[in-house]
Amino acid sequence: MTDLMELPAIAECSVAGCSYNDHSHCHAAAITVGGTGGDAQCATFIPLTVKGGLDKVLSHVGACQRQDCSHNDHLECTADSIRVGSGQDVADCLTFAPR
């Protein structure tokens, strides 16, 4: 991948308690997916009362640390888009699919 726009978009984020969330839209320029086992956590999740991020942004997956995900290729997400929401943790990549 050579361009930010080629990275997978975050289609939806239902984690209302995240500082980057605004009406189910992520306002971080890019997120990192991490976690272990079946829990593919959004490592960018920040539970503060202060809102952050960019006013107008189409958020993307910047990095994926889950080598065991079928969408992972050299730590890059190859899904067309992902959804973030409550899973095993407060903020998980709901698109995670184990190999």
PDB file of C-alpha atoms in Angstrom:
ATOM      1  CA  MET A   1       0.000   0.000   0.000  1.00  0.00           C
ATOM      2  CA  THR A   2       1.305   3.403  -0.887  1.00  0.00           C
ATOM      3  CA  ASP A   3      -1.501   5.795   0.035  1.00  0.00           C
ATOM      4  CA  LEU A   4      -3.674   6.372   3.109  1.00  0.00           C
ATOM      5  CA  MET A   5      -6.797   6.132   0.959  1.00  0.00           C
ATOM      6  CA  GLU A   6      -5.827   2.554   0.020  1.00  0.00           C
ATOM      7  CA  LEU A   7      -6.051   1.442   3.666  1.00  0.00           C
ATOM      8  CA  PRO A   8      -9.307  -0.215   4.819  1.00  0.00           C
ATOM      9  CA  ALA A   9     -11.900   2.272   6.043  1.00  0.00           C
ATOM     10  CA  ILE A  10     -13.634   2.031   9.388  1.00  0.00           C
ATOM     11  CA  ALA A  11     -17.219   1.660   8.232  1.00  0.00           C
ATOM     12  CA  GLU A  12     -18.705   1.979  11.714  1.00  0.00           C
ATOM     13  CA  CYS A  13     -17.668   2.384  15.336  1.00  0.00           C
ATOM     14  CA  SER A  14     -20.382   1.744  17.911  1.00  0.00           C
ATOM     15  CA  VAL A  15     -18.120   2.444  20.917  1.00  0.00           C
ATOM     16  CA  ALA A  16     -19.793   5.597  22.247  1.00  0.00           C
ATOM     17  CA  GLY A  17     -17.307   5.846  25.143  1.00  0.00           C
ATOM     18  CA  CYS A  18     -14.299   6.417  22.871  1.00  0.00           C
ATOM     19  CA  SER A  19     -12.890   9.923  22.552  1.00  0.00           C
ATOM     20  CA  TYR A  20     -12.544   9.454  18.785  1.00  0.00           C
ATOM     21  CA  ASN A  21     -16.195   8.423  18.294  1.00  0.00           C
ATOM     22  CA  ASP A  22     -18.722  10.960  17.026  1.00  0.00           C
ATOM     23  CA  HIS A  23     -22.174   9.591  16.160  1.00  0.00           C
ATOM     24  CA  SER A  24     -20.816   6.095  15.321  1.00  0.00           C
ATOM     25  CA  HIS A  25     -18.020   7.499  13.157  1.00  0.00           C
ATOM     26  CA  CYS A  26     -14.351   7.225  14.080  1.00  0.00           C
ATOM     27  CA  HIS A  27     -12.465  10.522  13.938  1.00  0.00           C
ATOM     28  CA  ALA A  28      -8.946   9.120  14.371  1.00  0.00           C
ATOM     29  CA  ALA A  29      -6.975   9.354  11.142  1.00  0.00           C
ATOM     30  CA  ALA A  30      -5.933   5.712  11.544  1.00  0.00           C
ATOM     31  CA  ILE A  31      -6.328   3.018  14.192  1.00  0.00           C
ATOM     32  CA  THR A  32      -4.251   0.045  15.274  1.00  0.00           C
ATOM     33  CA  VAL A  33      -5.820  -3.355  15.869  1.00  0.00           C
ATOM     34  CA  GLY A  34      -4.120  -5.439  18.565  1.00  0.00           C
ATOM     35  CA  GLY A  35      -5.143  -7.856  21.296  1.00  0.00           C
ATOM     36  CA  THR A  36      -4.618 -11.561  21.852  1.00  0.00           C
ATOM     37  CA  GLY A  37      -6.622 -14.730  21.404  1.00  0.00           C
ATOM     38  CA  GLY A  38     -10.124 -14.122  20.093  1.00  0.00           C
ATOM     39  CA  ASP A  39     -10.051 -10.504  21.273  1.00  0.00           C
ATOM     40  CA  ALA A  40      -8.994  -8.221  18.392  1.00  0.00           C
ATOM     41  CA  GLN A  41      -8.924  -4.937  20.324  1.00  0.00           C
ATOM     42  CA  CYS A  42      -8.940  -1.466  18.862  1.00  0.00           C
ATOM     43  CA  ALA A  43      -5.662  -0.322  20.420  1.00  0.00           C
ATOM     44  CA  THR A  44      -6.533   3.303  19.620  1.00  0.00           C
ATOM     45  CA  PHE A  45      -9.547   3.271  21.984  1.00  0.00           C
ATOM     46  CA  ILE A  46      -9.298   6.142  24.499  1.00  0.00           C
ATOM     47  CA  PRO A  47     -12.058   6.406  27.129  1.00  0.00           C
ATOM     48  CA  LEU A  48     -11.838  10.100  28.027  1.00  0.00           C
ATOM     49  CA  THR A  49     -14.531  12.737  28.378  1.00  0.00           C
ATOM     50  CA  VAL A  50     -12.557  14.962  25.994  1.00  0.00           C
ATOM     51  CA  LYS A  51     -13.307  14.431  22.297  1.00  0.00           C
ATOM     52  CA  GLY A  52     -10.347  14.118  19.956  1.00  0.00           C
ATOM     53  CA  GLY A  53      -9.497  13.412  16.369  1.00  0.00           C
ATOM     54  CA  LEU A  54     -10.051  15.345  13.206  1.00  0.00           C
ATOM     55  CA  ASP A  55     -13.246  17.237  12.360  1.00  0.00           C
ATOM     56  CA  LYS A  56     -13.621  15.752   8.900  1.00  0.00           C
ATOM     57  CA  VAL A  57     -11.945  12.425   8.377  1.00  0.00           C
ATOM     58  CA  LEU A  58     -12.521   9.037   6.834  1.00  0.00           C
ATOM     59  CA  SER A  59     -10.756   6.819   9.358  1.00  0.00           C
ATOM     60  CA  HIS A  60      -8.658   3.863   8.293  1.00  0.00           C
ATOM     61  CA  VAL A  61      -6.854   0.860   9.742  1.00  0.00           C
ATOM     62  CA  GLY A  62      -3.249   1.994   9.949  1.00  0.00           C
ATOM     63  CA  ALA A  63      -1.826  -1.237  11.364  1.00  0.00           C
ATOM     64  CA  CYS A  64      -3.010  -4.677  12.363  1.00  0.00           C
ATOM     65  CA  GLN A  65      -0.961  -6.605  14.892  1.00  0.00           C
ATOM     66  CA  ARG A  66      -3.159  -9.706  14.544  1.00  0.00           C
ATOM     67  CA  GLN A  67      -1.106 -12.011  12.311  1.00  0.00           C
ATOM     68  CA  ASP A  68      -3.686 -14.744  12.955  1.00  0.00           C
ATOM     69  CA  CYS A  69      -6.443 -12.778  11.166  1.00  0.00           C
ATOM     70  CA  SER A  70      -7.379 -13.885   7.653  1.00  0.00           C
ATOM     71  CA  HIS A  71      -7.411 -10.213   6.584  1.00  0.00           C
ATOM     72  CA  ASN A  72      -3.806  -9.626   7.716  1.00  0.00           C
ATOM     73  CA  ASP A  73      -1.002  -9.494   5.156  1.00  0.00           C
ATOM     74  CA  HIS A  74       2.377  -8.367   6.517  1.00  0.00           C
ATOM     75  CA  LEU A  75       0.647  -6.461   9.380  1.00  0.00           C
ATOM     76  CA  GLU A  76      -1.633  -4.627   6.946  1.00  0.00           C
ATOM     77  CA  CYS A  77      -5.394  -5.151   6.905  1.00  0.00           C
ATOM     78  CA  THR A  78      -6.730  -6.351   3.552  1.00  0.00           C
ATOM     79  CA  ALA A  79     -10.464  -6.167   4.376  1.00  0.00           C
ATOM     80  CA  ASP A  80     -12.456  -3.675   2.302  1.00  0.00           C
ATOM     81  CA  SER A  81     -13.593  -2.023   5.537  1.00  0.00           C
ATOM     82  CA  ILE A  82     -13.970  -2.929   9.208  1.00  0.00           C
ATOM     83  CA  ARG A  83     -16.465  -2.403  12.024  1.00  0.00           C
ATOM     84  CA  VAL A  84     -15.422  -1.580  15.579  1.00  0.00           C
ATOM     85  CA  GLY A  85     -17.705  -2.323  18.507  1.00  0.00           C
ATOM     86  CA  SER A  86     -18.220  -4.216  21.698  1.00  0.00           C
ATOM     87  CA  GLY A  87     -16.901  -7.781  21.601  1.00  0.00           C
ATOM     88  CA  GLN A  88     -14.843  -9.519  24.258  1.00  0.00           C
ATOM     89  CA  ASP A  89     -13.578  -6.038  25.133  1.00  0.00           C
ATOM     90  CA  VAL A  90     -15.212  -2.582  24.977  1.00  0.00           C
ATOM     91  CA  ALA A  91     -13.671  -1.783  21.575  1.00  0.00           C
ATOM     92  CA  ASP A  92     -12.923  -4.696  19.259  1.00  0.00           C
ATOM     93  CA  CYS A  93     -12.433  -5.164  15.533  1.00  0.00           C
ATOM     94  CA  LEU A  94     -15.657  -7.009  14.713  1.00  0.00           C
ATOM     95  CA  THR A  95     -14.309  -7.901  11.268  1.00  0.00           C
ATOM     96  CA  PHE A  96     -11.564 -10.086  12.804  1.00  0.00           C
ATOM     97  CA  ALA A  97     -11.649 -13.559  11.242  1.00  0.00           C
ATOM     98  CA  PRO A  98      -9.130 -16.154  12.495  1.00  0.00           C
ATOM     99  CA  ARG A  99      -7.183 -18.083   9.874  1.00  0.00           C
TER     100      ARG A  99
END
